[in-house]
Amino acid sequence: MQFAKPALSALKTESDVEQKFVFPLLVSDLPSGLGYQPSDIHTKANVKGLAIDKGERRKIYYPDYIVTVSGLPMLIIEAKVPGSDLSEAFREARLYAAELNSSYPTKLNPCSLIIAVDGRRLTAGHADQAKPTLEMGYDDVEPTSELMGQLLQGYSESAVKNMYHAIVPRFRPQRLWKPRKLVGGSAIQREEVPINNFGATISADFSHIFNPINHEDRVAIAKHGYIPSKRRERYIEPIDRIIRAATPPSVSQSKTLENTGKPSEIVKTFRSGRKLEQQILLLIGSAGAGKTTFVDYLQEVALPADVKAKTVWIRINMNPAPISRTEIYDWLRREIIEGLKIAHPKIDFDDISVLKSVHAPSVNAFRKGVGRLLEKDNTAWNAKLADILSSLSNDLHKSALALARYLTTESGKLFVIVLDNCDKRLRDEQLLMFETAQWLQREFTGLVVLPLREETYDNHRNEPPLDTALKDMVFRIEPPLFQAILQSRIQMALNSIAAEGNRTLRYALPNGMHVDYPASEQAYYLSSIMRSIFEHGLHVRRLIVGLSGRNMRRALEIFLEFCTSGHIGEEEFFKIRQSKGQYVLPLRLVTTVLLRLNQRYYNSTHAYLKNMLSIDEHDARTNYFTRLMIIRFLLKKMDQFGPKRLKGYEQIGSIREKLSGFGVEDSVFDRELEALVRGLCVVTEDFRVENLSDEDLVALAPAGLVHNQMMGDVNYLAAIAEDSWYFNKEIAEKIALRIRDEDTHYSNLTTLHNARDFLEVITASKDRERAAVCAFRSPELFDEMTDLTKSWNSIESFERATVPPVWQDVYKQFPVGSTHSATAKAVKAFGVFVQMEPGLDALMPASKLPSDYQHDPAFNEGKAVTVKVISVDPYLQRMAVIPIS
């Protein structure tokens, strides 16, 4: 956009100067304007007024415009009515800049540029200089003007950004430290807890039950372990309701199955038989909702025998399908041919009589036509027929059509083509899957069953090619409750154990010894793990369900990883065996497993639960809250309709603009958003996880909700404390020292120490960011997005459950550095004990006392003494003080 300078006659009021001259000049492209983005310009309507000047001249001043870079104020613009005193305007803007800069660390002074303009004249200069360094007239505001060149050189967007990048390094020291990196070399940092052989055996023996892959295993699940999803049983627990808080917008455009165990809606459709030919049946559901398992169940169990007898099914796994329109159709033809042959194992398709029957229409046409000319020459007749059959067999399309006709149409059966695993594709690839389904619909006389992720259908149902789908042929499936699926799969495993008889297994102890046990005791382990998941006030179940969303496949994978975690040691096996499966693992242990899996030290990159307060050591301007603010911004949008009327979705550019005002740089925002997408905390409209653009839409995923809730879990805070960067080396080393000790690494004491130390660092960082971000703006939204109240409450609650009452508020009552009156209690060789209050003693260490302190009457029992607190540890119930004379 080019700046069109208004006529002087059009500039009569201050508002005219602001709206017709200043703002267009700021946002117009170089060289006619300064090239700023509107989002970087803040008007007096949304900035805070600050007190400037002294004595009678003191007043609350609001600048007309503040220009920021990543939330940092860099330039003040003051607009005045034509003919005003610009020197006074420049002076007031300088005073405001000085007040603004006082909110930032010493010598930072980000707000260093001033522009004052009345339409007729423009002056510009630095906030620390009394007089402007540049003065321009109305006629000088032209791209060809030398003074305009000076204005662009010192005050354009690129110039101000260069100043910003020169300032940013002052925000942080040269180096940061991470506790996990201080415990030892890379091998130690990646140390894994010795494998849980007991659980690994279970995983190996029963993975086909918890994670069925081949058709035979899936059929077994369909026949013996299928769990229906019933409408009246959905969303029983809060996490289930939260996961489905954003109701799919197309519920009215599809039929939600009331009970997938008795899918009368689909069975009724299948009773139409061959009337379904050349139609597409869409099965809509979330990833891992059980669409494939439901189709297995429908085919093997739910369809009445008379209906099933009139169908021929082939299942095409679309996972290996080429994502190319030039390749996928021949690939599908080959899959159809192979699938039809597998569905009819008793037929020898190489037999010449079968081959003639498959291509009967072409054979008959030959016999009635050209073949009649060769009737008297049997050799020539057979040679010609062989050429025809060879040509037909080598033609994939004709072969697939002929085989389908022979095995289905001529038998009066409905040909059902199921395209499995389309929902694992990206959005554009899923839409290609629908296009191929339409091709199958046109070319083959059959019914195409296409499972799709509900987001794809919901977001694009009114766009080609999904807009052609018939409402009566769109069915929505909801996942059953996780606990029901898990109980069913465990019961299948137990039945398998019982059927095996007396088999002996072995697991290894850490000392190298082996323990033999009957396979029947696997049942105890499975029962105990299931109890541990469901009997801790539903906390663990909520974690697993939330982290997996409605993806029950992922939930079962988490369960298998839980079973094999090395954090479940031999002492736990003993308790499980002794209780015959009635033992419940301690919540602390269960949480440790979910946080760390088989890693000894928490590592956000390899964990299901990510570090929501992560920074990068190489960032010029670090911000602990980037991930958390993205999550909470999207949380506020969950019940709102965003772009394209998609509920809960927001444009990336809008989030970027909001967080930029909170000090988040573009490169940091891009990296952390992609980390959240890869961590399944945020979902993109098209399911991409990289190369996202500002136009892309994103929404909060169930795992994002779980992570926001985990900010109120002291075990989570203690874990991420290990894998966070610190500006203070001493704090990082203290945490590293605690977690280096295997015996106390996961103790309540270490958990409390690490969580509190970490949260104090984060709170201090928040206070610094708040002072910077809110120097000229209202703090309400920033406070909401960075609120740590639940985090502190979790520490205090944990402390109350761990520390005796008299020590619980000792941090607040006796902060380090404070002075108090105490009473001498006992003199020892290592120091003097004093009573701070009844039941609360402190030690004056001998190293802090005179050499003859044991003979000093000032420390006799009962003597009053004034002391200064030098250290407090309520968890070890220790306080150190020094006397003040």
Coordinates of N, CA, C and O in Angstrom, one line a residue, residues 219-272:
V219 N -10.4 -60.1 13.6 CA -11.7 -60.9 13.6 C -11.9 -61.4 15.0 O -13.0 -61.5 15.5
A220 N -10.8 -61.9 15.6 CA -10.9 -62.4 17.0 C -11.5 -61.3 18.0 O -12.3 -61.6 18.8
I221 N -11.0 -60.1 17.8 CA -11.5 -59.0 18.6 C -13.0 -58.7 18.3 O -13.8 -58.6 19.3
A222 N -13.3 -58.7 17.1 CA -14.7 -58.5 16.7 C -15.6 -59.6 17.3 O -16.8 -59.3 17.7
K223 N -15.2 -60.8 17.3 CA -16.1 -61.9 17.8 C -16.1 -62.0 19.3 O -17.1 -62.4 19.9
H224 N -14.9 -61.7 19.9 CA -14.8 -62.1 21.4 C -14.6 -60.9 22.3 O -14.7 -61.0 23.5
G225 N -14.2 -59.7 21.7 CA -13.9 -58.6 22.6 C -14.4 -57.3 22.1 O -14.0 -56.2 22.6
Y226 N -15.4 -57.3 21.2 CA -16.0 -56.0 20.8 C -16.8 -55.3 21.8 O -17.6 -56.0 22.5
I227 N -16.5 -54.1 22.1 CA -17.3 -53.3 23.0 C -18.1 -52.2 22.3 O -17.5 -51.4 21.6
P228 N -19.4 -52.3 22.4 CA -20.2 -51.3 21.7 C -20.1 -49.9 22.3 O -19.8 -49.8 23.5
S229 N -20.4 -48.9 21.5 CA -20.5 -47.6 22.0 C -22.0 -47.2 22.1 O -22.7 -47.2 21.1
K230 N -22.5 -47.0 23.3 CA -23.9 -46.7 23.5 C -24.1 -45.3 23.9 O -23.4 -44.8 24.7
R231 N -25.0 -44.6 23.2 CA -25.2 -43.2 23.4 C -25.4 -42.9 24.9 O -24.9 -41.9 25.4
R232 N -26.2 -43.7 25.6 CA -26.6 -43.3 27.0 C -25.4 -43.5 27.9 O -25.4 -43.0 29.1
E233 N -24.3 -44.2 27.5 CA -23.2 -44.4 28.3 C -22.0 -43.5 28.0 O -21.0 -43.5 28.7
R234 N -22.1 -42.6 27.0 CA -21.0 -41.8 26.6 C -20.9 -40.6 27.5 O -21.9 -40.0 28.0
Y235 N -19.7 -40.1 27.7 CA -19.4 -38.9 28.4 C -19.8 -38.9 29.9 O -20.4 -38.0 30.4
I236 N -19.6 -40.1 30.5 CA -20.0 -40.3 31.9 C -19.1 -39.4 32.8 O -19.6 -38.7 33.7
E237 N -17.8 -39.4 32.6 CA -16.8 -38.7 33.4 C -16.5 -37.4 32.9 O -16.7 -37.1 31.7
P238 N -16.1 -36.4 33.7 CA -15.7 -35.1 33.2 C -14.8 -35.1 32.0 O -15.0 -34.3 31.1
I239 N -13.8 -35.9 32.0 CA -12.8 -35.9 30.9 C -13.5 -36.2 29.6 O -13.2 -35.7 28.6
D240 N -14.5 -37.2 29.7 CA -15.2 -37.6 28.5 C -16.1 -36.4 28.0 O -16.2 -36.2 26.8
R241 N -16.7 -35.7 28.9 CA -17.5 -34.5 28.5 C -16.6 -33.4 27.9 O -17.0 -32.7 27.0
I242 N -15.4 -33.2 28.5 CA -14.5 -32.2 28.1 C -14.0 -32.5 26.6 O -14.0 -31.7 25.8
I243 N -13.7 -33.8 26.4 CA -13.2 -34.2 25.1 C -14.2 -33.9 24.0 O -13.9 -33.5 22.9
R244 N -15.5 -34.1 24.4 CA -16.5 -33.9 23.4 C -17.2 -32.5 23.6 O -18.3 -32.3 23.1
A245 N -16.6 -31.6 24.3 CA -17.2 -30.3 24.5 C -17.5 -29.6 23.3 O -18.5 -28.9 23.1
A246 N -16.6 -29.7 22.3 CA -16.9 -29.0 21.0 C -17.6 -30.0 20.1 O -17.1 -30.9 19.5
T247 N -19.0 -29.9 20.2 CA -19.8 -30.8 19.4 C -19.5 -30.7 17.9 O -19.5 -29.6 17.4
P248 N -19.4 -31.8 17.2 CA -19.1 -31.7 15.8 C -20.2 -31.0 15.1 O -21.4 -31.2 15.4
P249 N -19.9 -30.0 14.2 CA -20.9 -29.2 13.6 C -21.8 -30.0 12.7 O -22.9 -29.5 12.3
S250 N -21.5 -31.2 12.3 CA -22.3 -31.9 11.3 C -23.1 -33.0 11.9 O -23.5 -33.9 11.1
V251 N -23.3 -33.0 13.2 CA -24.1 -34.1 13.8 C -25.4 -34.2 13.0 O -25.9 -35.3 12.8
S252 N -26.0 -33.1 12.7 CA -27.3 -33.1 12.0 C -27.2 -33.6 10.6 O -28.2 -33.9 9.9
Q253 N -25.9 -33.7 10.1 CA -25.7 -34.1 8.7 C -25.4 -35.6 8.6 O -25.0 -36.1 7.5
S254 N -25.5 -36.3 9.7 CA -25.1 -37.7 9.7 C -26.0 -38.4 10.7 O -26.6 -37.8 11.6
K255 N -25.9 -39.7 10.7 CA -26.7 -40.6 11.7 C -25.7 -41.1 12.7 O -24.8 -41.9 12.3
T256 N -25.8 -40.7 13.9 CA -25.0 -41.2 15.0 C -25.5 -42.5 15.5 O -26.7 -42.6 15.8
L257 N -24.7 -43.6 15.4 CA -25.2 -44.9 15.8 C -25.5 -44.9 17.3 O -24.6 -44.6 18.1
E258 N -26.7 -45.3 17.6 CA -27.1 -45.3 19.0 C -26.4 -46.4 19.8 O -26.1 -46.2 21.0
N259 N -26.2 -47.5 19.2 CA -25.5 -48.7 19.8 C -24.7 -49.4 18.8 O -25.3 -50.1 18.0
T260 N -23.4 -49.3 18.8 CA -22.6 -50.0 17.7 C -22.7 -51.5 17.9 O -22.3 -52.2 17.0
G261 N -23.1 -52.0 19.1 CA -23.2 -53.4 19.3 C -24.4 -54.0 18.6 O -24.4 -55.1 18.2
K262 N -25.4 -53.1 18.4 CA -26.6 -53.5 17.6 C -26.9 -52.4 16.6 O -27.8 -51.6 16.8
P263 N -26.1 -52.3 15.5 CA -26.1 -51.2 14.6 C -27.3 -51.3 13.7 O -27.1 -51.5 12.4
S264 N -28.5 -51.2 14.2 CA -29.7 -51.4 13.4 C -29.8 -50.4 12.2 O -30.3 -50.8 11.2
E265 N -29.2 -49.2 12.4 CA -29.3 -48.2 11.3 C -28.5 -48.7 10.1 O -29.0 -48.6 9.0
I266 N -27.4 -49.3 10.3 CA -26.6 -49.8 9.1 C -27.1 -51.1 8.6 O -27.1 -51.3 7.4
V267 N -27.5 -52.0 9.6 CA -28.1 -53.2 9.1 C -29.3 -53.0 8.2 O -29.5 -53.7 7.2
K268 N -30.1 -52.0 8.6 CA -31.3 -51.7 7.8 C -30.9 -51.3 6.4 O -31.5 -51.6 5.4
T269 N -29.8 -50.5 6.3 CA -29.3 -50.0 5.0 C -28.8 -51.2 4.2 O -29.1 -51.3 3.0
F270 N -28.1 -52.2 4.8 CA -27.6 -53.3 4.1 C -28.7 -54.2 3.6 O -28.5 -55.0 2.7
R271 N -29.8 -54.2 4.2 CA -31.0 -55.0 3.8 C -31.5 -54.6 2.4 O -32.2 -55.3 1.7
S272 N -31.0 -53.4 2.0 CA -31.4 -53.0 0.6 C -30.7 -53.7 -0.5 O -31.0 -53.6 -1.7

